[in-house]
Tab-separated table of C-alpha atoms and ligand atoms in Angstrom:
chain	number	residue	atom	x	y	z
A	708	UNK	CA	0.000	0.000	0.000
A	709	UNK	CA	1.457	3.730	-0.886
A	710	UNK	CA	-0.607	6.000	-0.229
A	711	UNK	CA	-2.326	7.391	2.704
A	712	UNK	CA	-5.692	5.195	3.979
A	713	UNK	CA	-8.554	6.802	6.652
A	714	UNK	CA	-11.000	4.382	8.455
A	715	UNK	CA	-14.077	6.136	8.903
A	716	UNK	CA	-15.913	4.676	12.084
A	717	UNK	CA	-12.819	3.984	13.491
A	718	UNK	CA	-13.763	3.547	16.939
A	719	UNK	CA	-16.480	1.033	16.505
A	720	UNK	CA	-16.373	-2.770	17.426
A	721	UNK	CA	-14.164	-3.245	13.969
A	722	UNK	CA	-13.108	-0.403	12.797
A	723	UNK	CA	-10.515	-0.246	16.896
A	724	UNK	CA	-8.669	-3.227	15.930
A	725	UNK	CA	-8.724	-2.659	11.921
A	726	UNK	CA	-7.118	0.257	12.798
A	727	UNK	CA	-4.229	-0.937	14.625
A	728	UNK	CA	-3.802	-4.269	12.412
A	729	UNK	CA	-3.249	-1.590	8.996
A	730	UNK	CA	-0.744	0.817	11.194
A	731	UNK	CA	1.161	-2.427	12.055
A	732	UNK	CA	1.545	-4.102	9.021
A	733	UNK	CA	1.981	-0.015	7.254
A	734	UNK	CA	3.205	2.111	9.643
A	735	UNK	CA	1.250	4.653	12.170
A	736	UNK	CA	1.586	7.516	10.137
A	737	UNK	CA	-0.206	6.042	7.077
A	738	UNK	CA	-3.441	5.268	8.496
A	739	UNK	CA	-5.882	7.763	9.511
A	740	UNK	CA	-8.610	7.153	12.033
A	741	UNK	CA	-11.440	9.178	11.915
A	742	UNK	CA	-14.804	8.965	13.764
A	743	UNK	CA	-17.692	11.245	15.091
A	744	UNK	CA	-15.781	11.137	18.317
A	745	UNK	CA	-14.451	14.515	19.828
A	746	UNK	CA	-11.391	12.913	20.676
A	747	UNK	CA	-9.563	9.679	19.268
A	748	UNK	CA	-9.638	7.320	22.262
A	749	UNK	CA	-6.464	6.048	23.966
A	750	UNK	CA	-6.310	2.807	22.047
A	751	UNK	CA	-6.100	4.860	18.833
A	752	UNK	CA	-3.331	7.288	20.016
A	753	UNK	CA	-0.350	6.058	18.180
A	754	UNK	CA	-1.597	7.875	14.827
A	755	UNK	CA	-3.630	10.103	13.167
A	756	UNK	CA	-7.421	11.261	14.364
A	757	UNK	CA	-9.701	13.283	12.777
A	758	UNK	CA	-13.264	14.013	14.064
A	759	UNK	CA	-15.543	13.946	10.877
A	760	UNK	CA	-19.266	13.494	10.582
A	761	UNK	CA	-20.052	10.773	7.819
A	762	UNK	CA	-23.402	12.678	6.982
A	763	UNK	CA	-20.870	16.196	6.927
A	764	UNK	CA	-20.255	15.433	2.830
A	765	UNK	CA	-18.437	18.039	2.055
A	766	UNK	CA	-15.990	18.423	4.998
A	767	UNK	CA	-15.306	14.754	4.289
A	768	UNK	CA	-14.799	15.293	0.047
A	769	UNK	CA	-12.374	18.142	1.807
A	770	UNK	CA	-10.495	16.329	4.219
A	771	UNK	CA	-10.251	13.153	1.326
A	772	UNK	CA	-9.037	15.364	-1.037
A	773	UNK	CA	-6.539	18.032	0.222
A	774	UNK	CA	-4.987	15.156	2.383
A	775	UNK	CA	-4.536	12.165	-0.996
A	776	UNK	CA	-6.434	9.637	1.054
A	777	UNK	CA	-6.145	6.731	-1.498
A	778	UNK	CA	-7.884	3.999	0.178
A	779	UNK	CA	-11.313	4.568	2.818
A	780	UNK	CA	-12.841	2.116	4.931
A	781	UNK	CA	-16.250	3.109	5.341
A	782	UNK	CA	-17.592	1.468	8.739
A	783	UNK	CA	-19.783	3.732	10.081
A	784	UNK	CA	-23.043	2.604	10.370
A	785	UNK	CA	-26.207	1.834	12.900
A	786	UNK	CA	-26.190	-2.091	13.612
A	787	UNK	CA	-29.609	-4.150	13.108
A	788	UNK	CA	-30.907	-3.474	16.599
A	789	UNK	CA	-30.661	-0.086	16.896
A	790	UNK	CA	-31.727	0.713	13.210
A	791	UNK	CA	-34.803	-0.497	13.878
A	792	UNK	CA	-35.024	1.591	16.857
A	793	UNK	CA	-34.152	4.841	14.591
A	794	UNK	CA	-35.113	3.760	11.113
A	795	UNK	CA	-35.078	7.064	8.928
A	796	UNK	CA	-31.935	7.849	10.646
A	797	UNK	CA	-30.303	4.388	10.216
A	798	UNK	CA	-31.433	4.389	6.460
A	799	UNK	CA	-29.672	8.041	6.364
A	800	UNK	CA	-26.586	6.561	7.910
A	801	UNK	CA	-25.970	3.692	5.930
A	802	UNK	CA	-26.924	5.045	2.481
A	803	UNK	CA	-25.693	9.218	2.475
A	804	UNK	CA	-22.201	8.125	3.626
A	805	UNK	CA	-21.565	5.420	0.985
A	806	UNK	CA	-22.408	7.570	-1.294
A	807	UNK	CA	-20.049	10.168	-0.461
A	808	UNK	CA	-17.102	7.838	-0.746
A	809	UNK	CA	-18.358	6.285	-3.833
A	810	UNK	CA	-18.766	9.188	-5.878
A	811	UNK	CA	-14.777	10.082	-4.802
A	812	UNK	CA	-13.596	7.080	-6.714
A	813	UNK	CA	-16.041	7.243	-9.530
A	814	UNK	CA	-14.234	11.254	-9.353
A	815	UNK	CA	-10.969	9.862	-9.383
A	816	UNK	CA	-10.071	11.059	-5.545
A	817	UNK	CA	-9.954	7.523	-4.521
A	818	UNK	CA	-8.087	3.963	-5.476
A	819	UNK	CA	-9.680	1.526	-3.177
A	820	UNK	CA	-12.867	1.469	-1.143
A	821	UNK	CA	-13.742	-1.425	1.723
A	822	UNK	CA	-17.503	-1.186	3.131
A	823	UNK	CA	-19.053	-3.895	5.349
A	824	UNK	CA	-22.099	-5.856	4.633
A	825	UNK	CA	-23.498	-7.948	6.807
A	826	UNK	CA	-25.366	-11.598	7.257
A	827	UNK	CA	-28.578	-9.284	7.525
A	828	UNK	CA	-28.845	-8.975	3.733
A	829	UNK	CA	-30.871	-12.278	3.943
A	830	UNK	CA	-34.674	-12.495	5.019
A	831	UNK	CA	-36.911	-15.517	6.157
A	832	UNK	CA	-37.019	-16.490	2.684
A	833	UNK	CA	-33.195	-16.944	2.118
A	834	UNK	CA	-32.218	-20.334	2.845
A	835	UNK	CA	-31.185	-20.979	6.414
A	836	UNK	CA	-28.398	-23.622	6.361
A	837	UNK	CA	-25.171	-23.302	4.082
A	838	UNK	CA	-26.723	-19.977	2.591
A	839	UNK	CA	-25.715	-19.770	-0.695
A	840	UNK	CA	-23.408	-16.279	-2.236
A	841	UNK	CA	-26.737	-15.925	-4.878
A	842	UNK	CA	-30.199	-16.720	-3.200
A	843	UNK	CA	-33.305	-15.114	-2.268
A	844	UNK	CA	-33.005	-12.567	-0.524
A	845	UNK	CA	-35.588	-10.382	1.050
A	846	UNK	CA	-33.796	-8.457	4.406
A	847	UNK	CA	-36.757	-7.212	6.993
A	848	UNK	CA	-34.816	-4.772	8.952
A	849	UNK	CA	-33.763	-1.698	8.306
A	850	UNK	CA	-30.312	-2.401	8.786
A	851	UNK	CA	-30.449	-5.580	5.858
A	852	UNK	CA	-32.613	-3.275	3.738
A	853	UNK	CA	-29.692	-0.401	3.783
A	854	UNK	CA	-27.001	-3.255	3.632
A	855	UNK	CA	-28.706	-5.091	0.501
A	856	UNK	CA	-29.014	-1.822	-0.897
A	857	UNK	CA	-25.754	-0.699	-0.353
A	858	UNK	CA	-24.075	-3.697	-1.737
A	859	UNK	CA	-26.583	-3.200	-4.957
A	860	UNK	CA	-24.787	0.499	-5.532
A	861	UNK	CA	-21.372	-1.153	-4.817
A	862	UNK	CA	-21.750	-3.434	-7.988
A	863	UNK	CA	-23.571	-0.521	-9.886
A	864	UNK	CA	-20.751	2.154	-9.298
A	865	UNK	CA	-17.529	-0.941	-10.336
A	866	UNK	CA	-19.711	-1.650	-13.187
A	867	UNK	CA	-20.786	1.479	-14.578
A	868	UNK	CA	-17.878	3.613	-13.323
A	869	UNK	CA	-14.879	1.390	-12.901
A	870	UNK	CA	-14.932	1.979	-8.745
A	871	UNK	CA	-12.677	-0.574	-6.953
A	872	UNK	CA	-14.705	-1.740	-4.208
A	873	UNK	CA	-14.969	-4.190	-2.243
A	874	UNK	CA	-17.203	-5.665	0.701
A	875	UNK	CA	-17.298	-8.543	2.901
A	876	UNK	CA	-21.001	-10.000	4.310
A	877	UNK	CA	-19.367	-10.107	8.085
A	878	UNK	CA	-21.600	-12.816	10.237
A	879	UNK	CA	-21.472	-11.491	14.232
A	880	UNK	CA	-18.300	-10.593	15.624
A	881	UNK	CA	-16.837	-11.113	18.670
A	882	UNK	CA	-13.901	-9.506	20.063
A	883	UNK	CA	-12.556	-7.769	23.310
A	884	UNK	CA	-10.977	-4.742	22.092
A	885	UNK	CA	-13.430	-2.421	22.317
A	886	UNK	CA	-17.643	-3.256	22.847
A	887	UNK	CA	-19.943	-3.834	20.009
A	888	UNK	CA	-22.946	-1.622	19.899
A	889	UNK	CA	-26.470	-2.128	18.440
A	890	UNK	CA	-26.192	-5.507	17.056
A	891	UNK	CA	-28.663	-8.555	17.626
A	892	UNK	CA	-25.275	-10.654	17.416
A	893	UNK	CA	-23.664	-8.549	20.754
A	894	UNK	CA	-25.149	-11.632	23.134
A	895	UNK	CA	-22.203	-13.380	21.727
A	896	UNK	CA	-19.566	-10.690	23.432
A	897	UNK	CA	-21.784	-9.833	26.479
A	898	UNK	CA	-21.852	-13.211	27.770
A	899	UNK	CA	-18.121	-13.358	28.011
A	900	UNK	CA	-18.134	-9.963	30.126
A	901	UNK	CA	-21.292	-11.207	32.269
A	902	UNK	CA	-19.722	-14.824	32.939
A	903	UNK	CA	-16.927	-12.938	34.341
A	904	UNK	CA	-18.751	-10.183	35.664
A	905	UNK	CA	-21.443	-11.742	37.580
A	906	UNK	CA	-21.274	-15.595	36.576
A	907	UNK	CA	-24.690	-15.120	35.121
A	908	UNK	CA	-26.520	-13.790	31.591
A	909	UNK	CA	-29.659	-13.042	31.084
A	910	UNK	CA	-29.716	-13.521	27.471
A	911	UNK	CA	-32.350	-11.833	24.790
A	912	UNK	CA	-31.509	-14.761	22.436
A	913	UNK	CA	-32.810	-18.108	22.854
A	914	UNK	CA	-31.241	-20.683	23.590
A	915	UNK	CA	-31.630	-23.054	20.172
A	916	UNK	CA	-31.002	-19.779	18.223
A	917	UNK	CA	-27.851	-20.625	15.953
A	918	UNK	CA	-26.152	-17.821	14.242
A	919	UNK	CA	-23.495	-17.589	12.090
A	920	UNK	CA	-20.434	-15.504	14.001
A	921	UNK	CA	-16.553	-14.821	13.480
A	922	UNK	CA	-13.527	-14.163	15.842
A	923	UNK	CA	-12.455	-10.491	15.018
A	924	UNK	CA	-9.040	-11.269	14.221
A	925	UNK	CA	-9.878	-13.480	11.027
A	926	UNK	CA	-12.617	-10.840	10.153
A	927	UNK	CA	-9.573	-8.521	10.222
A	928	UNK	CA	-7.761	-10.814	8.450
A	929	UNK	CA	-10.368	-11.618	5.919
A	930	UNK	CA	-11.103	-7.734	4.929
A	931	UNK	CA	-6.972	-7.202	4.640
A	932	UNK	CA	-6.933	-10.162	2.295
A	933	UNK	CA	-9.612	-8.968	0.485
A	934	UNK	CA	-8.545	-5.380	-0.121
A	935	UNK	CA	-4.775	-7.227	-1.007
A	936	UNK	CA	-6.498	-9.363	-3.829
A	937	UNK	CA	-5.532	-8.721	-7.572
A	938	UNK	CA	-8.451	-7.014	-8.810
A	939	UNK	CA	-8.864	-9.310	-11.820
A	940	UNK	CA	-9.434	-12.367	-8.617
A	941	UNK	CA	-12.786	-10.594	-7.685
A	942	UNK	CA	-15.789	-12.187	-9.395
A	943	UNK	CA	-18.002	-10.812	-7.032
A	944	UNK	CA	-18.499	-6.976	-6.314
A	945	UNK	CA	-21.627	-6.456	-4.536
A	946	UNK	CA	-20.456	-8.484	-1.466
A	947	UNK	CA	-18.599	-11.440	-0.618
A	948	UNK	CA	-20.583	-14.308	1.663
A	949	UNK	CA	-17.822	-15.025	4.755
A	950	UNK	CA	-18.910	-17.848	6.959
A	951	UNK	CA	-17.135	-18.285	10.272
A	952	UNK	CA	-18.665	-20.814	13.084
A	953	UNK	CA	-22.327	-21.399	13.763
A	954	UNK	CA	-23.237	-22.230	17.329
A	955	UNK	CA	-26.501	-21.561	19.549
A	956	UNK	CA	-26.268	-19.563	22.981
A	957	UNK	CA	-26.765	-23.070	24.336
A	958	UNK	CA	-23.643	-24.775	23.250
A	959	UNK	CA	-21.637	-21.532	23.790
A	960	UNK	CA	-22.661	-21.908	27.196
A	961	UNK	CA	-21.760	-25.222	27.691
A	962	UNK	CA	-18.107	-24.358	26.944
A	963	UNK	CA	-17.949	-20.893	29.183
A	964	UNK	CA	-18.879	-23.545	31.592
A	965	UNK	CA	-15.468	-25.494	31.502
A	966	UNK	CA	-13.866	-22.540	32.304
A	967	UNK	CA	-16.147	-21.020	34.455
A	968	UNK	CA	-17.965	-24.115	35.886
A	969	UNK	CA	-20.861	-22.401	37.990
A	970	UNK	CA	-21.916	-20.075	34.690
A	971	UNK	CA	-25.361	-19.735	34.840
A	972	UNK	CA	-27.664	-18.247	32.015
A	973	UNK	CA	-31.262	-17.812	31.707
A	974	UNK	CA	-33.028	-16.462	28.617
A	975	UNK	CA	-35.199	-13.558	27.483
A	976	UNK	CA	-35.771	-13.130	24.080
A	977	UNK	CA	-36.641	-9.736	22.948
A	978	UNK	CA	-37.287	-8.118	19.951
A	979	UNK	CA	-33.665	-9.518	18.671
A	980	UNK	CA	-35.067	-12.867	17.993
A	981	UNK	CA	-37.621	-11.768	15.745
A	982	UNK	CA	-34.297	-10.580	13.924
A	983	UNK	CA	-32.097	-13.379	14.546
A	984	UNK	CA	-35.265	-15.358	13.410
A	985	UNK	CA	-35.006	-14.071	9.657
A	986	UNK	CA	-31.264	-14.187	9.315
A	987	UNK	CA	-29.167	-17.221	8.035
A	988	UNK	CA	-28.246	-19.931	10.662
A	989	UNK	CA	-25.102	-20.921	8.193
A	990	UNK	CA	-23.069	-19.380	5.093
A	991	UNK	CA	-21.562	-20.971	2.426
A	992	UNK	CA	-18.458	-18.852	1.874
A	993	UNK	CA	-17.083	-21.445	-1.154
A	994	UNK	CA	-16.871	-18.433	-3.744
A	995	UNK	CA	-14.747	-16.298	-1.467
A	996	UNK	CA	-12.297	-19.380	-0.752
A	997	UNK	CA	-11.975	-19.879	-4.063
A	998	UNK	CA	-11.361	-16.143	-5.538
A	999	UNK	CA	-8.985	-14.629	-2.836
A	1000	UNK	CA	-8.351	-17.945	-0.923
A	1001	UNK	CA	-10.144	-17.109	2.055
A	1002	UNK	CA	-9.779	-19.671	5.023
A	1003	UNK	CA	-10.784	-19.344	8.781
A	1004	UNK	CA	-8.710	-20.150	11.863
A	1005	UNK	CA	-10.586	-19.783	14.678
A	1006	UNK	CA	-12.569	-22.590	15.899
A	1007	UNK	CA	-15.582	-22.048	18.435
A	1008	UNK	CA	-13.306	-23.714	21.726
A	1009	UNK	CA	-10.064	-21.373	20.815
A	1010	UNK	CA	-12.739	-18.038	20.622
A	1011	UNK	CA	-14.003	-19.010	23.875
A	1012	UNK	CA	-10.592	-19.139	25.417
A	1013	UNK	CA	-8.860	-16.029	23.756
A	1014	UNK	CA	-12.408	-14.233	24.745
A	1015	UNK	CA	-12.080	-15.634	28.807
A	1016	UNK	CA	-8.468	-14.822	28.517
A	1017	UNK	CA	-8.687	-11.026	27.644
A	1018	UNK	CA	-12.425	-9.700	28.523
A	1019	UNK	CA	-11.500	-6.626	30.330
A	1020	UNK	CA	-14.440	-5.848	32.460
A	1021	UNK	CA	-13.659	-2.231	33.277
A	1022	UNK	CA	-14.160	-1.639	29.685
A	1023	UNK	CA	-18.149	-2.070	30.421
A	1024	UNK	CA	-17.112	1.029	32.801
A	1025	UNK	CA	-15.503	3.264	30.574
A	1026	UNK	CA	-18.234	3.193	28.085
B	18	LIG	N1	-23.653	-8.042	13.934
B	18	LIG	C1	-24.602	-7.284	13.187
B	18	LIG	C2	-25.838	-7.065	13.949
B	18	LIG	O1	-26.156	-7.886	14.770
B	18	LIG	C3	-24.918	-7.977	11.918
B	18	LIG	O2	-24.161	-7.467	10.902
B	18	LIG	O3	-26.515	-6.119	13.719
């Protein structure tokens, strides 16, 4: 990578540790962090931060252009749970900023663009198990409708304008770095901090309820590979399908409870299961293995311990 990169939505769930994993493999300096944010948080502080508003166009056509930002990674957004909380809002947020960034490439400001999609494309049509990279797909939520959308103008803008971008469906993610916020997928990281916390969840998923999820570092992994991929590789440029490890809150409790043997949970689904109802309980992610050679590590026992290891509870403080 030459030139400079900025990852907008930088202090989110992803966009913490994306930011460090690019300054480490291209140097501090190169990659700028940039969220809504007054100040960049601590984590953050060994490069660049710039408060900018995603929905502030033209300050950030400004800041893109008088800087040479080559590559943006656009990963601010409102998650399923609290679009549908704030749905002309969410549909603002997902859709103006995209835009923004997109027409900078089809201008010529910009080489490479990453922007997340999510397992929330699908709908209770879509085939459940193994979902395939072309089905049905009807999204419910706010959140899917803005992602399927999205991922629709992605293909539009590399087909009709030549736009290099490129998008990953991420399943739920679970990491310690910094908290997830929104998501219907979050039971997956607040059990860790609760079984640690208190010894007990009370979680709004039930307990049969599998969904497809992903340890952050191979989602990390997975969007650097992506963006490294010869151009000529991609077949697919709305967004790739990335599958990960399917598991219910059931059998992740049952292996909390080797660790933590007197782990109790109890269950209260709310209006997140109606959600997690419609979306995909597995993903077929064949086309990205064979395009850019895409290949998971972590297994559902070695997330569990790295995630026991390394919960930091007074994070649920500082928040
Ligand atoms: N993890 C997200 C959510 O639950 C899905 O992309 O909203």
């Amino acid at each position: 990578m030459s030139g400079k990169t900025i990852v907008i939505g930088a202090c989110g769930q992803i966009g913490t540790e994306l930011v460090l994993e690019l300054r480490r493999r291209n140097g501090d300096e190169q990659i700028i962090a940039s969220d809504i944010r007054e100040t960049c948080p601590v984590t953050l502080e060994n490069g660049p931060y710039i408060k900018l508003d995603v929905l502030d166009r033209e300050s950030v056509r400004n800041y893109i252009i008088d800087n040479d930002i080559e590559q943006v990674y656009l990963l601010a957004a409102l998650l399923s749970a609290t679009a549908e909380k704030h749905p002309e809002f969410g549909w603002k947020l997902n859709m103006e900023g995209l835009f923004t960034i997109l027409d900078l490439a089809k201008e010529g400001h910009l080489k490479k663009i990453f922007w997340p999609s999510s397992i929330a494309v699908f709908g209770p049509s879509t085939p459940k198990n193994n979902t395939p990279q072309v089905t049905v797909m009807e999204p419910t939520t706010v959140y899917g409708i803005s992602k399927l959308s999205g991922e629709r103008w992605c293909e539009y803008y590399f087909k009709q304008y030549g736009v290099d971008v490129r998008s990953l469906r991420y399943p739920g993610l679970i990491s310690f770095g910094s908290l997830p916020g929104g998501g219907t997928t979050d039971y997956a990281v607040d059990i860790f901090y609760q079984a640690k916390l208190k010894g007990e969840y009370e979680c709004f998923i039930s307990e049969e309820t599998y969904l497809p999820m992903m340890y952050m570092e191979d989602a990390i992994r997975a969007t650097i590979e992506l963006m490294e991929a010869p151009a000529d590789n991609l077949t697919i440029r709305s967004s790739y399908n990335l599958g990960g490890i399917s598991f219910t809150p059931k059998e992740l409790t049952k292996i909390i409870q080797k660790t933590i043997s007197d782990f109790s949970i109890s269950y209260k689904p709310d209006f997140r299961q109606k959600i997690a109802d419609t979306w995909p309980e597995s993903i077929d992610d064949s086309v990205a293995k064979r395009d850019w050679n895409w290949k998971e590590s972590y297994r559902l026992e070695e997330l569990v311990d790295v995630m026991l290891k390394n919960v930091n509870i007074s994070l649920l403080e500082s928040e």
